[in-house]
CSV table of C-alpha atoms and ligand atoms in Angstrom, one decimal:
chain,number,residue,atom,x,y,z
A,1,UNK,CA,0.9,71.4,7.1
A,2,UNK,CA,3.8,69.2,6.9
A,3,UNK,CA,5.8,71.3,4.1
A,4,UNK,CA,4.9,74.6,6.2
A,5,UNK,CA,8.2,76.9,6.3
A,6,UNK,CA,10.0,74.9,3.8
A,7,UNK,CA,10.6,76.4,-0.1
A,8,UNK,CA,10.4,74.2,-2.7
A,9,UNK,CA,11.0,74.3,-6.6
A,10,UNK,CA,9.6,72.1,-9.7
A,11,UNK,CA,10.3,72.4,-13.2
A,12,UNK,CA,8.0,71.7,-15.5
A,13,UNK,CA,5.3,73.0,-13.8
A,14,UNK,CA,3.6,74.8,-16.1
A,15,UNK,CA,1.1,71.8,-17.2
A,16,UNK,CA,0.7,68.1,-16.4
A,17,UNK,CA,2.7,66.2,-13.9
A,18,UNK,CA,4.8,69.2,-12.7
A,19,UNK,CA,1.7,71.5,-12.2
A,20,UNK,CA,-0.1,68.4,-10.4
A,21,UNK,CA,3.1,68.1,-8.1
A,22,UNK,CA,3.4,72.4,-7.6
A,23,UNK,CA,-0.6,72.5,-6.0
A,24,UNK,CA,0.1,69.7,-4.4
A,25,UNK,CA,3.3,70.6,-2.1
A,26,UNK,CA,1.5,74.2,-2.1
A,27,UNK,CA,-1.0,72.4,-0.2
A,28,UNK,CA,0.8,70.7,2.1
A,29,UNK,CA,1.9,74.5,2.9
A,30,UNK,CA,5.2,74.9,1.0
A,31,UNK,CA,6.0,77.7,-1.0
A,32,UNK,CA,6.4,77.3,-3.9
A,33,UNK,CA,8.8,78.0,-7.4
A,34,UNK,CA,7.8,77.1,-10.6
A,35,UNK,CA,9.7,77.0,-13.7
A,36,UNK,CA,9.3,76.3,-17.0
A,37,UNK,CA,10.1,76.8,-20.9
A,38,UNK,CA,6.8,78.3,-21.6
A,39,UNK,CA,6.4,81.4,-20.6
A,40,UNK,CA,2.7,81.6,-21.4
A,41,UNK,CA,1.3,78.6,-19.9
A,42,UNK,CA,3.6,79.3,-16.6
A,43,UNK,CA,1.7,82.7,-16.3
A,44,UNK,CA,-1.5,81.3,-16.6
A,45,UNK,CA,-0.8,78.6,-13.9
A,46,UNK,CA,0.7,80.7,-11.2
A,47,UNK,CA,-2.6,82.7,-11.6
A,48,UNK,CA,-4.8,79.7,-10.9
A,49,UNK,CA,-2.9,78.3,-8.4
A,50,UNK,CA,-1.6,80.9,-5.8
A,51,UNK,CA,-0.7,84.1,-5.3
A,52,UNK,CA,2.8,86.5,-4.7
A,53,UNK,CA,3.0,85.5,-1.1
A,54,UNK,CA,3.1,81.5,-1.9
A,55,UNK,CA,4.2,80.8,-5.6
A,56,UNK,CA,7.3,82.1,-7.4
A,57,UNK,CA,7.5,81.5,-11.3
A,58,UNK,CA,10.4,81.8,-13.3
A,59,UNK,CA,11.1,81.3,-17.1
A,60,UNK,CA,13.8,78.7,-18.1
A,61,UNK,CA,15.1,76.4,-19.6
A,62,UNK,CA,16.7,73.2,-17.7
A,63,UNK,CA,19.0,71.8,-20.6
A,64,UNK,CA,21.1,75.3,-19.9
A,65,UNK,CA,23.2,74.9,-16.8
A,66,UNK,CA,22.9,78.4,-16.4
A,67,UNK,CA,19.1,78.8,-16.4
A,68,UNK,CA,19.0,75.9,-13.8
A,69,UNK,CA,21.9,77.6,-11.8
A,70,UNK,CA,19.9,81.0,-12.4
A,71,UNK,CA,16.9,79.2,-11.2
A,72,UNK,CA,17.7,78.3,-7.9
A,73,UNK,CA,19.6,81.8,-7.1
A,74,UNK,CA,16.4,83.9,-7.8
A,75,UNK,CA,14.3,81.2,-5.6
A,76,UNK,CA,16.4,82.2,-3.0
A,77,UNK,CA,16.3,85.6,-3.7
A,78,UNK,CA,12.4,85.3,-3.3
A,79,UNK,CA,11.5,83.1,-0.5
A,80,UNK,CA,15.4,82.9,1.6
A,81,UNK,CA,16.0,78.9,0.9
A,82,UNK,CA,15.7,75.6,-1.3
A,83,UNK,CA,14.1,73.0,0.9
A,84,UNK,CA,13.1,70.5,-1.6
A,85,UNK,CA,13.9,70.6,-5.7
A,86,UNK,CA,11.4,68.4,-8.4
A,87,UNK,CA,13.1,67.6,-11.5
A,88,UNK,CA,10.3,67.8,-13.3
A,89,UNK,CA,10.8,68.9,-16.9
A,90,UNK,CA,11.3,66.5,-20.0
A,91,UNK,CA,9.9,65.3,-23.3
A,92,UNK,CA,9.5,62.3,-25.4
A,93,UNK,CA,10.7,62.0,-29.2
A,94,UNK,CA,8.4,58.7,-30.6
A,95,UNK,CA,10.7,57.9,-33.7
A,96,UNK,CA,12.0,55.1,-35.2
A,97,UNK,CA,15.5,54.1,-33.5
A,98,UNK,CA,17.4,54.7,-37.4
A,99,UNK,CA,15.4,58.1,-37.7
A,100,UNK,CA,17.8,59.7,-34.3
A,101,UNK,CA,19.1,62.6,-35.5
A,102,UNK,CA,22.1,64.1,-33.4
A,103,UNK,CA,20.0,67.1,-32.8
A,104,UNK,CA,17.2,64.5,-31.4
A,105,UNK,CA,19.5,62.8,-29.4
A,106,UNK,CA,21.5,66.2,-27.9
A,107,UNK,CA,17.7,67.5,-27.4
A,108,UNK,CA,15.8,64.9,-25.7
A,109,UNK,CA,19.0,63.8,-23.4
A,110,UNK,CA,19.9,67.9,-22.6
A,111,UNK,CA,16.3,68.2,-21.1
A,112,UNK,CA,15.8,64.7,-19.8
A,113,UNK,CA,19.2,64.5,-18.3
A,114,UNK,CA,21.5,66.8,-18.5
A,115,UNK,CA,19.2,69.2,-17.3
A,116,UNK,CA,18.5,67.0,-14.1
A,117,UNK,CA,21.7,66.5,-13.4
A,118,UNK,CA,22.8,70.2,-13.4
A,119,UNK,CA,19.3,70.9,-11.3
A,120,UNK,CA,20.2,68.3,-8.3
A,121,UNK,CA,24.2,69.7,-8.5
A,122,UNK,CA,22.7,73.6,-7.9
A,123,UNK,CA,19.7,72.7,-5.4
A,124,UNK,CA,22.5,70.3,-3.8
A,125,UNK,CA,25.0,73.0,-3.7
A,126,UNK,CA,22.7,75.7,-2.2
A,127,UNK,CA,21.1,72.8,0.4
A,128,UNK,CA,24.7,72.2,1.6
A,129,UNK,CA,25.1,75.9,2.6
A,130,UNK,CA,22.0,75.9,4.2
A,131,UNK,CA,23.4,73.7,6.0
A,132,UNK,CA,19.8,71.8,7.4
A,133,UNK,CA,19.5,69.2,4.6
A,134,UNK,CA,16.5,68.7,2.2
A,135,UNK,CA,15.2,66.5,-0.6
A,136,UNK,CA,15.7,66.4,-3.9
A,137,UNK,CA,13.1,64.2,-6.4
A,138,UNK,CA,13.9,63.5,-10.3
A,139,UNK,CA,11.1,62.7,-12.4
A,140,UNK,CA,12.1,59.3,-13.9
A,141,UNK,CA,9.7,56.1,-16.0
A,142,UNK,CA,9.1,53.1,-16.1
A,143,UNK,CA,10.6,53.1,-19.4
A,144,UNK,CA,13.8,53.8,-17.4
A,145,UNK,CA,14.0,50.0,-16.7
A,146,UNK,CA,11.7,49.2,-20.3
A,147,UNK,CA,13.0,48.4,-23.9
A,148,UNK,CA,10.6,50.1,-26.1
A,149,UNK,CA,12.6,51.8,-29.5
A,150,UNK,CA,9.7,54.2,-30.7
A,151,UNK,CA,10.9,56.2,-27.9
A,152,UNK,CA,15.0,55.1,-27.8
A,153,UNK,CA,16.2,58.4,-26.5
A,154,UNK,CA,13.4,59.1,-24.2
A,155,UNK,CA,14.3,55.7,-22.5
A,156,UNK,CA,18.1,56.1,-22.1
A,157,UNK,CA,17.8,59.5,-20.4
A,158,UNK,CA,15.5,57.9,-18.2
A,159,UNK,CA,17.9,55.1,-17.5
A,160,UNK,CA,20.7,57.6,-17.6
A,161,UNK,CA,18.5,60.0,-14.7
A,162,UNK,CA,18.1,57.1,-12.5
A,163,UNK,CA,22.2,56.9,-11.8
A,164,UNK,CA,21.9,60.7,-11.3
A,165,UNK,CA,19.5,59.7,-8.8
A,166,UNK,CA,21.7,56.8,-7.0
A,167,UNK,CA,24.6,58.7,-7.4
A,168,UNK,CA,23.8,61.7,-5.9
A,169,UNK,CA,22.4,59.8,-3.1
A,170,UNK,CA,25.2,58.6,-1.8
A,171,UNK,CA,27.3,62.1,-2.4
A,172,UNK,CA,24.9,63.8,-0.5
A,173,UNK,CA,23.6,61.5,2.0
A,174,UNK,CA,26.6,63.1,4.9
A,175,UNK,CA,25.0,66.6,4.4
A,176,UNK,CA,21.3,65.2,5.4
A,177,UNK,CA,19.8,65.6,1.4
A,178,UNK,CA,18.3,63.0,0.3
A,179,UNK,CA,17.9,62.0,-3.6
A,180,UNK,CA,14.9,59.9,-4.7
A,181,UNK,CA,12.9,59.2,-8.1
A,182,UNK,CA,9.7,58.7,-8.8
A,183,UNK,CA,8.9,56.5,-12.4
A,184,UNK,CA,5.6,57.2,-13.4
A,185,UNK,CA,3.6,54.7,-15.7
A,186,UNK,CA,1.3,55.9,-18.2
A,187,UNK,CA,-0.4,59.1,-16.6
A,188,UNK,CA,-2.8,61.2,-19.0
A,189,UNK,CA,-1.1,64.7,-19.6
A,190,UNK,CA,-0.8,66.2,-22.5
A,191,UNK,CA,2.7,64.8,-23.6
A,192,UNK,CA,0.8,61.8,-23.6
A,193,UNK,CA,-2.4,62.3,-25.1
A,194,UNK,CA,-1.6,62.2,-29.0
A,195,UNK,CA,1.6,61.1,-28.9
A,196,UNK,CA,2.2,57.8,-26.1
A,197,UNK,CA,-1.3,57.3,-26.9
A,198,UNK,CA,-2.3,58.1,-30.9
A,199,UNK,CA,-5.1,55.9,-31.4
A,200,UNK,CA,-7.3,53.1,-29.9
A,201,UNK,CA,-4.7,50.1,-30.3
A,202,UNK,CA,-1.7,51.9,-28.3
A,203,UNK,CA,-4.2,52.9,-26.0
A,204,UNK,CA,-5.5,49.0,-25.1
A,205,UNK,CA,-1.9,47.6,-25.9
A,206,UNK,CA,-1.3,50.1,-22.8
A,207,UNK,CA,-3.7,48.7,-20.6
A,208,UNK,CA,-3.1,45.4,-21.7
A,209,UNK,CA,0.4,46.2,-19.6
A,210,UNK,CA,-1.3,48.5,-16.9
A,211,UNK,CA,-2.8,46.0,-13.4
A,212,UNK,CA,-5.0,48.7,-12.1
A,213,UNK,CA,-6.7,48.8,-15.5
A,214,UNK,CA,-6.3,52.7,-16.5
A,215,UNK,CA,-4.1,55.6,-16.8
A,216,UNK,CA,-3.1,57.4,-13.8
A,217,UNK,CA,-3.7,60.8,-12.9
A,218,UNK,CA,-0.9,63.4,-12.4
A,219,UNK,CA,-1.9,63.9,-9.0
A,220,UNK,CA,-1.3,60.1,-8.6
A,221,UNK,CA,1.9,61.1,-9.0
A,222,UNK,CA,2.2,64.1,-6.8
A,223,UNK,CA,1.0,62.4,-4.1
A,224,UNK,CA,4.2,60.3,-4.5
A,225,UNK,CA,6.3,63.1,-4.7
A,226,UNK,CA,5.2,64.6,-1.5
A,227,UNK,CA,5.6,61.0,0.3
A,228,UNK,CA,9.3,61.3,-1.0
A,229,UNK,CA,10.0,64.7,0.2
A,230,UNK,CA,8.4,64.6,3.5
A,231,UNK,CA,9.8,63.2,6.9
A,232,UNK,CA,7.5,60.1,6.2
A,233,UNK,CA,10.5,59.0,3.9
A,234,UNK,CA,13.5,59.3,5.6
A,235,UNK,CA,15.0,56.8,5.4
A,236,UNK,CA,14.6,56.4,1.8
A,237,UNK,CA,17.2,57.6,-0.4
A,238,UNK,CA,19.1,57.0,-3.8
A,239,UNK,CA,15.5,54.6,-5.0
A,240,UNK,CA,13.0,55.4,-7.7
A,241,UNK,CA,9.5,54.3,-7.1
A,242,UNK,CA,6.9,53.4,-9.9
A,243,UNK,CA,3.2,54.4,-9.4
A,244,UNK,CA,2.7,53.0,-12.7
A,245,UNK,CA,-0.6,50.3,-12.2
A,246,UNK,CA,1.7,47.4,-12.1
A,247,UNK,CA,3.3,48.1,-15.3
A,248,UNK,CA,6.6,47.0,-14.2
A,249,UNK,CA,6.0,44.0,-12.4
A,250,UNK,CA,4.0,42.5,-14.4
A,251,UNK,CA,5.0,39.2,-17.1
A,252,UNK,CA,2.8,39.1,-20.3
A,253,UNK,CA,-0.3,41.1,-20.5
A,254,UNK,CA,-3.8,41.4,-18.7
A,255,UNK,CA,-7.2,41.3,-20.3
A,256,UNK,CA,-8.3,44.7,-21.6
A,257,UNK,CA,-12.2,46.0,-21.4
A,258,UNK,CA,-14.0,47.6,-23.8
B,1,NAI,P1,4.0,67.6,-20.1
B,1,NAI,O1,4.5,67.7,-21.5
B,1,NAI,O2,2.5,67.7,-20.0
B,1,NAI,O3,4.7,68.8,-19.2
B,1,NAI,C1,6.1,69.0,-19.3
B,1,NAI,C2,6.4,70.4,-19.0
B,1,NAI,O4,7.8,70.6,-19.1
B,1,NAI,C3,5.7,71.4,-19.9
B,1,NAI,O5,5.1,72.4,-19.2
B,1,NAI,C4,6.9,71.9,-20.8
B,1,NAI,O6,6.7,73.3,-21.2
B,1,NAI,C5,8.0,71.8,-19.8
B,1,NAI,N1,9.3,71.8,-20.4
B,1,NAI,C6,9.7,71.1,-21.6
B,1,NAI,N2,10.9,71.4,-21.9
B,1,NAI,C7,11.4,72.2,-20.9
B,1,NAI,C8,12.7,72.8,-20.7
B,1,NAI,N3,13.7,72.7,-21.6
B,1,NAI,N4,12.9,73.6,-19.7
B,1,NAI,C9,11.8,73.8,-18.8
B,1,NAI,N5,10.6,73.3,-18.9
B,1,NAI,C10,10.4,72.5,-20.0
B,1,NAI,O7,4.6,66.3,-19.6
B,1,NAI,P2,4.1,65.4,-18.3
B,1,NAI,O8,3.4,64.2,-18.8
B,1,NAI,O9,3.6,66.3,-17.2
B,1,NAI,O10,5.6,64.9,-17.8
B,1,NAI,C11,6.3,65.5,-16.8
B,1,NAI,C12,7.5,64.6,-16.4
B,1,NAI,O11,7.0,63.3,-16.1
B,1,NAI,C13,8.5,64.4,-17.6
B,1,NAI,O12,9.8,64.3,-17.1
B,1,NAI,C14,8.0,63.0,-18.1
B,1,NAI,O13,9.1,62.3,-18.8
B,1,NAI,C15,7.6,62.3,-16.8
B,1,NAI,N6,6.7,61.2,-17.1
B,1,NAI,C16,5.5,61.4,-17.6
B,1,NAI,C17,4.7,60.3,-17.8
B,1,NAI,C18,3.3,60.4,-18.4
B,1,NAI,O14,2.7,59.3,-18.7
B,1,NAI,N7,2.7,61.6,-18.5
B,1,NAI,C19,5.1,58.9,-17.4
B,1,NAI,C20,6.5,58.8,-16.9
B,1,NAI,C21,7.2,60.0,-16.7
């Protein structure tokens, strides 16, 4: 079990990517802490995942430095450390760039990035006085690195999270943490399902971008994750890696089946 012994925390974990990344690192023998904004859903995961001795959840929300700050003091409270921290929580606004509202913008960036930002400073702080190191991965995009308007303030905190990412790095690497990112492609949760993907023609236009020929699946991503935050990866620190089907790297488009 490589994680045994070691504590770790995700936000978002409540559905989707974050919950795929939470039963993943549980397996790999971590305990685990999961947060999120939804109180209800968070409940009903911890049930189906794992039990007092193993999972931790706790109610917040990231774009409040205090929550985040709050969050990492009652996982230590629970299971004695902070090992490795997922910066998992965000959303995606799909609006037309001259639609942006200042509460849009101040909403999407306080989760996406802000919220990030103030997570890797308190799971940085409380691994330095641990003093033994640990890993810290933010949930980044392909559309990090990607022009697409529709979702304008989605793509700059992206951008924006992976210089939290390569920043950090490098003011951490003397205490032994190490910061990586992880830029999903299109993965089929439910923040994508009816939004990123509203009808058959954004759903080819997709996969006339995606390589591998279909969506990923969440634990795609976790699998990732785990890579990052385990030994296997250390010497990797301050990138962001895509599992995204080739999105990235690829010029023009790719025939689409029916
Ligand atoms: P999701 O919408 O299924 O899950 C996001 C979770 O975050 C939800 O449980 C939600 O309640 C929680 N959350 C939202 N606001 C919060 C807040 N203020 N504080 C705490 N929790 C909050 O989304 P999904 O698809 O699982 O995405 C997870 C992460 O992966 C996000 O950062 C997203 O940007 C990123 N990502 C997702 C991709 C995809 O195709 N699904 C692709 C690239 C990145």
């Amino acid at each position: 079990m490589k994680f045994s012994g070691k504590v770790a925390v995700i936000t978002g974990a409540a559905r989707g990517i974050g919950r795929a990344c939470a039963e993943r690192l549980l397996a790999d023998g971590a305990r685990i802490v999961i947060a999120d904004i939804n109180a209800e859903r968070l409940a009903t995961t911890v049930a189906e995942i794992g039990n007092p001795d193993n999972v931790f959840s706790y109610v917040c929300d990231v774009s409040k430095k205090s929550d985040v700050d709050d969050l990492i003091a009652a996982a230590v409270k629970k299971f004695g450390s902070v090992d490795i921290m997922v910066n998992n929580a965000g959303i995606a606004m799909i609006q037309d760039f001259l639609d942006i509202t200042e509460q849009d913008y101040d909403k999407v960036l306080g989760i996406n990035l802000k919220g990030p930002f103030f997570g890797v400073q308190a799971a940085a702080r409380q691994m330095i006085a641990q003093g033994h190191g640990g890993v810290i991965v933010n949930m980044s995009s392909i559309n990090s690195g990607l022009a697409n308007p529709k979702v304008a303030t989605y793509a700059i905190s992206k951008g924006g999270l992976n210089q939290v990412t390569s920043t950090a790095a490098v003011a951490f690497a003397p205490y032994n943490i190490r910061v990586v990112g992880v830029g999903p492609g299109t993965i089929m949760t439910e923040m994508v399902d009816g939004s990123f993907i509203d009808s058959e023609e954004t759903r080819r236009q997709i996969l006339s971008r995606t390589p591998i020929g279909r969506c990923g699946k969440a634990s795609e991503v976790a699998s990732v994750v785990s890579f990052l935050a385990s030994d296997d990866a250390s010497y990797m620190t301050g990138e962001t890696i895509y599992p995204d089907g080739g999105r990235r790297i690829l010029n023009y488009t790719v025939p689409v089946e029916d």
